[in-house]
mmCIF file of C-alpha atoms in Angstrom:
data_model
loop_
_atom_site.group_PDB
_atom_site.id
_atom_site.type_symbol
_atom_site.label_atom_id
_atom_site.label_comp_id
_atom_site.label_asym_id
_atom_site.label_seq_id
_atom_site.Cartn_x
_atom_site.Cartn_y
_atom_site.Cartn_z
ATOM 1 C CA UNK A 1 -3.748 22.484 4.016
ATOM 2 C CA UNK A 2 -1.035 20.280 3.162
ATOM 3 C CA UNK A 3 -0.669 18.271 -0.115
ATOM 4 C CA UNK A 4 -2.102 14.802 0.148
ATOM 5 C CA UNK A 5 0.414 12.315 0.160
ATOM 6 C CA UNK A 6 -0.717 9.976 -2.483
ATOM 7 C CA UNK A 7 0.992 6.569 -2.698
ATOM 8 C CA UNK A 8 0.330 3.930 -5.004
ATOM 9 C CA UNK A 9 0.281 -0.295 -3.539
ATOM 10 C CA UNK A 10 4.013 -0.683 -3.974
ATOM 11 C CA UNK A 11 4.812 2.680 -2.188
ATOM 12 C CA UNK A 12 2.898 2.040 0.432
ATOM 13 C CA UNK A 13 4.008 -1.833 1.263
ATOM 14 C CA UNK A 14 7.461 -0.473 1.073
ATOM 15 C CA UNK A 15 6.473 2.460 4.042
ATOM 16 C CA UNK A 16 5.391 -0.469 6.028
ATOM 17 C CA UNK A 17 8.736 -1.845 5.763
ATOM 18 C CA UNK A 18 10.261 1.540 6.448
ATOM 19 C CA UNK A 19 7.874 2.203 9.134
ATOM 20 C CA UNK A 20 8.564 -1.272 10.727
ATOM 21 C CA UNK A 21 12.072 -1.412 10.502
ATOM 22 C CA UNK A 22 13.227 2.151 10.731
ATOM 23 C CA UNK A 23 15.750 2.313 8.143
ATOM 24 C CA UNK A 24 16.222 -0.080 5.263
ATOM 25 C CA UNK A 25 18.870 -0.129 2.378
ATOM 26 C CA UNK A 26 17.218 -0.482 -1.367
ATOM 27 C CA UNK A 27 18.223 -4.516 -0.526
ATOM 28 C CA UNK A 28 16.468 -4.808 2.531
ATOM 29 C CA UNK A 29 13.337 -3.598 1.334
ATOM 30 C CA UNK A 30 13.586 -6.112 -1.831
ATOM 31 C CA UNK A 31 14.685 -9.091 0.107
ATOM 32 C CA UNK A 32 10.915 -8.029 2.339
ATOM 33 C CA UNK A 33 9.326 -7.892 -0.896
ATOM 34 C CA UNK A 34 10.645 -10.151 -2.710
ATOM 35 C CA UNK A 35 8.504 -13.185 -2.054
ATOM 36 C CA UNK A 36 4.845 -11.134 -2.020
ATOM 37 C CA UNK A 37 5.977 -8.796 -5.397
ATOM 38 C CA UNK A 38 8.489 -10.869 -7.335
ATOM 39 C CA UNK A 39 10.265 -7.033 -8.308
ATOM 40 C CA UNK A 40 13.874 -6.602 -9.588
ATOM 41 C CA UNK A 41 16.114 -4.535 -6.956
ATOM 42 C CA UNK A 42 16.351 -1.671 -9.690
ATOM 43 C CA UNK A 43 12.206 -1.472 -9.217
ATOM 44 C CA UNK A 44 12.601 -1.062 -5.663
ATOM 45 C CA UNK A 45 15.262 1.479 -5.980
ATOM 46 C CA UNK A 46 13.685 3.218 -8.445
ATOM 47 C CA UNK A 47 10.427 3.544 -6.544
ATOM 48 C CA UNK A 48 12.290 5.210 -3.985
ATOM 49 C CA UNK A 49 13.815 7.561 -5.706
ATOM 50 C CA UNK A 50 9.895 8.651 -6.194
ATOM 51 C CA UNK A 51 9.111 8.884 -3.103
ATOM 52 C CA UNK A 52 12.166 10.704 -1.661
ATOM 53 C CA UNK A 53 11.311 13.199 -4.695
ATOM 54 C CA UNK A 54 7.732 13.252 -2.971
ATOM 55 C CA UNK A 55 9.255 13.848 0.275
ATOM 56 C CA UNK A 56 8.087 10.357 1.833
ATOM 57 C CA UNK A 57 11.669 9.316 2.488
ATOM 58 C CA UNK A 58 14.648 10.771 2.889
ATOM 59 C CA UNK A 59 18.144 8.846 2.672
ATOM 60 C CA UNK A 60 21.661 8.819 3.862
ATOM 61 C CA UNK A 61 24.910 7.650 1.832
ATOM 62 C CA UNK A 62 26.672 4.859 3.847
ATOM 63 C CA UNK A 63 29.876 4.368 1.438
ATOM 64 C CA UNK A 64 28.138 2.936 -1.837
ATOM 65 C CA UNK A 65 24.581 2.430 -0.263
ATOM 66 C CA UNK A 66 21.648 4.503 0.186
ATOM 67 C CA UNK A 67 19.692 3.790 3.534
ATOM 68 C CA UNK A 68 16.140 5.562 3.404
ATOM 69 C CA UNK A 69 14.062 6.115 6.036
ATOM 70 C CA UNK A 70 10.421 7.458 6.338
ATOM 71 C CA UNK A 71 9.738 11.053 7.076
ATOM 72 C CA UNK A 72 6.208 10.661 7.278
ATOM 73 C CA UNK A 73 4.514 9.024 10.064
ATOM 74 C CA UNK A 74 1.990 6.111 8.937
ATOM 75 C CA UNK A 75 -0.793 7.807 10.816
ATOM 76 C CA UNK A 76 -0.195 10.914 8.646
ATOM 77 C CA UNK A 77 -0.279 8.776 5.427
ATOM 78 C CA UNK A 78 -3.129 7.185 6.840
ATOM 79 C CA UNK A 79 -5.339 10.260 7.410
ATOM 80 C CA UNK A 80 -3.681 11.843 4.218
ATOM 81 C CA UNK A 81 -5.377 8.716 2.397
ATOM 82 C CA UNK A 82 -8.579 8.625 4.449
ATOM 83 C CA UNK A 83 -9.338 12.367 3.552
ATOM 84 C CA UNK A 84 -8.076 11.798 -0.615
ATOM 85 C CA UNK A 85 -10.477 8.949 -0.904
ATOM 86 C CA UNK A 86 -13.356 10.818 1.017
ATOM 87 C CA UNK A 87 -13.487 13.248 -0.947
ATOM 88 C CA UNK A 88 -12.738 11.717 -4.510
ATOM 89 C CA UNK A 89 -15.390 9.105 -3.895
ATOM 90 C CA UNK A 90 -17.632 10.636 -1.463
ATOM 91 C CA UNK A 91 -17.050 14.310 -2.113
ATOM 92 C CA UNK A 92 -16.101 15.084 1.226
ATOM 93 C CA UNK A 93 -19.182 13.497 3.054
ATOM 94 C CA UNK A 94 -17.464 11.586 6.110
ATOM 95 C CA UNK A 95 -20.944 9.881 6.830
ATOM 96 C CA UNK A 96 -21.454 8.653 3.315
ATOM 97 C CA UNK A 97 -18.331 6.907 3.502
ATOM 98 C CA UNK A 98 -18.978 4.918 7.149
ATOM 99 C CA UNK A 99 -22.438 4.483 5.405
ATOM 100 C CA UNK A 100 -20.735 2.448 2.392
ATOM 101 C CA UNK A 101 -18.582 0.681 5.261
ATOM 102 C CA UNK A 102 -21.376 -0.306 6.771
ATOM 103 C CA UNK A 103 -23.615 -1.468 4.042
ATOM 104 C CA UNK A 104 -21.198 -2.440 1.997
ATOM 105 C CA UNK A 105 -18.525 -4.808 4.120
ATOM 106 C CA UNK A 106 -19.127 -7.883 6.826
ATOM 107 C CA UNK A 107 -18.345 -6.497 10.462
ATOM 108 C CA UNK A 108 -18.762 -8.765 13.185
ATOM 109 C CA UNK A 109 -20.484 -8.249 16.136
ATOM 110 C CA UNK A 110 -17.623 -6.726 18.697
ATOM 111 C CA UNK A 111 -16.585 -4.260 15.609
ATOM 112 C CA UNK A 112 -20.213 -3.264 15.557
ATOM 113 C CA UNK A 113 -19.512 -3.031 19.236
ATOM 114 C CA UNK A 114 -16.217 -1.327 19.075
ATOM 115 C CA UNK A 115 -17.908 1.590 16.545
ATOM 116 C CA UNK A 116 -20.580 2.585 18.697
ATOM 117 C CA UNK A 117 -17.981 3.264 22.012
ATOM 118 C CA UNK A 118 -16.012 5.019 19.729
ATOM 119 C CA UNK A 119 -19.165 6.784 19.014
ATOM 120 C CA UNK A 120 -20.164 7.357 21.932
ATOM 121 C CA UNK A 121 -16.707 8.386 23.061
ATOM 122 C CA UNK A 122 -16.988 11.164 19.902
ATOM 123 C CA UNK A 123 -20.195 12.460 20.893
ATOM 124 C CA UNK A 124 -18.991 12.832 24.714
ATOM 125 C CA UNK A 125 -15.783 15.004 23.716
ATOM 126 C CA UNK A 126 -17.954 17.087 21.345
ATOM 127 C CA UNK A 127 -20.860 17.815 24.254
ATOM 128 C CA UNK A 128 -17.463 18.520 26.411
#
């Protein structure tokens, strides 16, 4: 199995931005940031430094500039995630944690709606 990717708020707001835009220099991704985080340029660029070293980005040199780019897929971070926090808080059990979800957090009436054709959609692939 592969190594979690693991990213922290900041690293993951600035994948969004990568993941939205494609490719983004260390000033792009500040100017995005800026108003929400209020972080220097050097904190951005720093930070992705991090994650290129955790192989969430990778860059090209364009003169003086690094441009990064994501070479992880957002679905991929998402299920990396999903699976960390499943089994750190729920060791593993899938059902406890769409138990907690459930008891836990307000979800209208078309969610509730929405989860059972999933369900349903789940149970007829596995009888399949």
């Amino acid at each position: 199995m592969r190594k979690p990717n693991r990213l922290g708020d900041l690293q993951y707001a600035i994948m969004r931005i990568l993941w939205t835009q494609g490719e983004c220099t260390v000033a792009q991704v500040h100017k995005a940031l800026e108003e929400d985080r209020g972080l220097a340029p050097t904190t951005i660029a720093t930070m992705l430094q991090k994650m290129e070293k955790k192989g969430v980005v990778s860059y090209r040199r364009e003169g003086r500039r690094f441009i990064y780019r994501p070479t992880v897929s957002e679905p991929e971070i998402r299920t990396s995630m999903v699976q960390e926090l499943t089994r750190r808080l729920f060791d593993g059990d899938a059902t406890a944690l769409v138990s907690h979800l459930l008891a836990e957090h307000e979800i209208e009436t078309g969610e509730l709606e929405q989860l059972q054709r999933l369900i349903a959609q789940r149970q007829e692939k596995e009888n399949r």
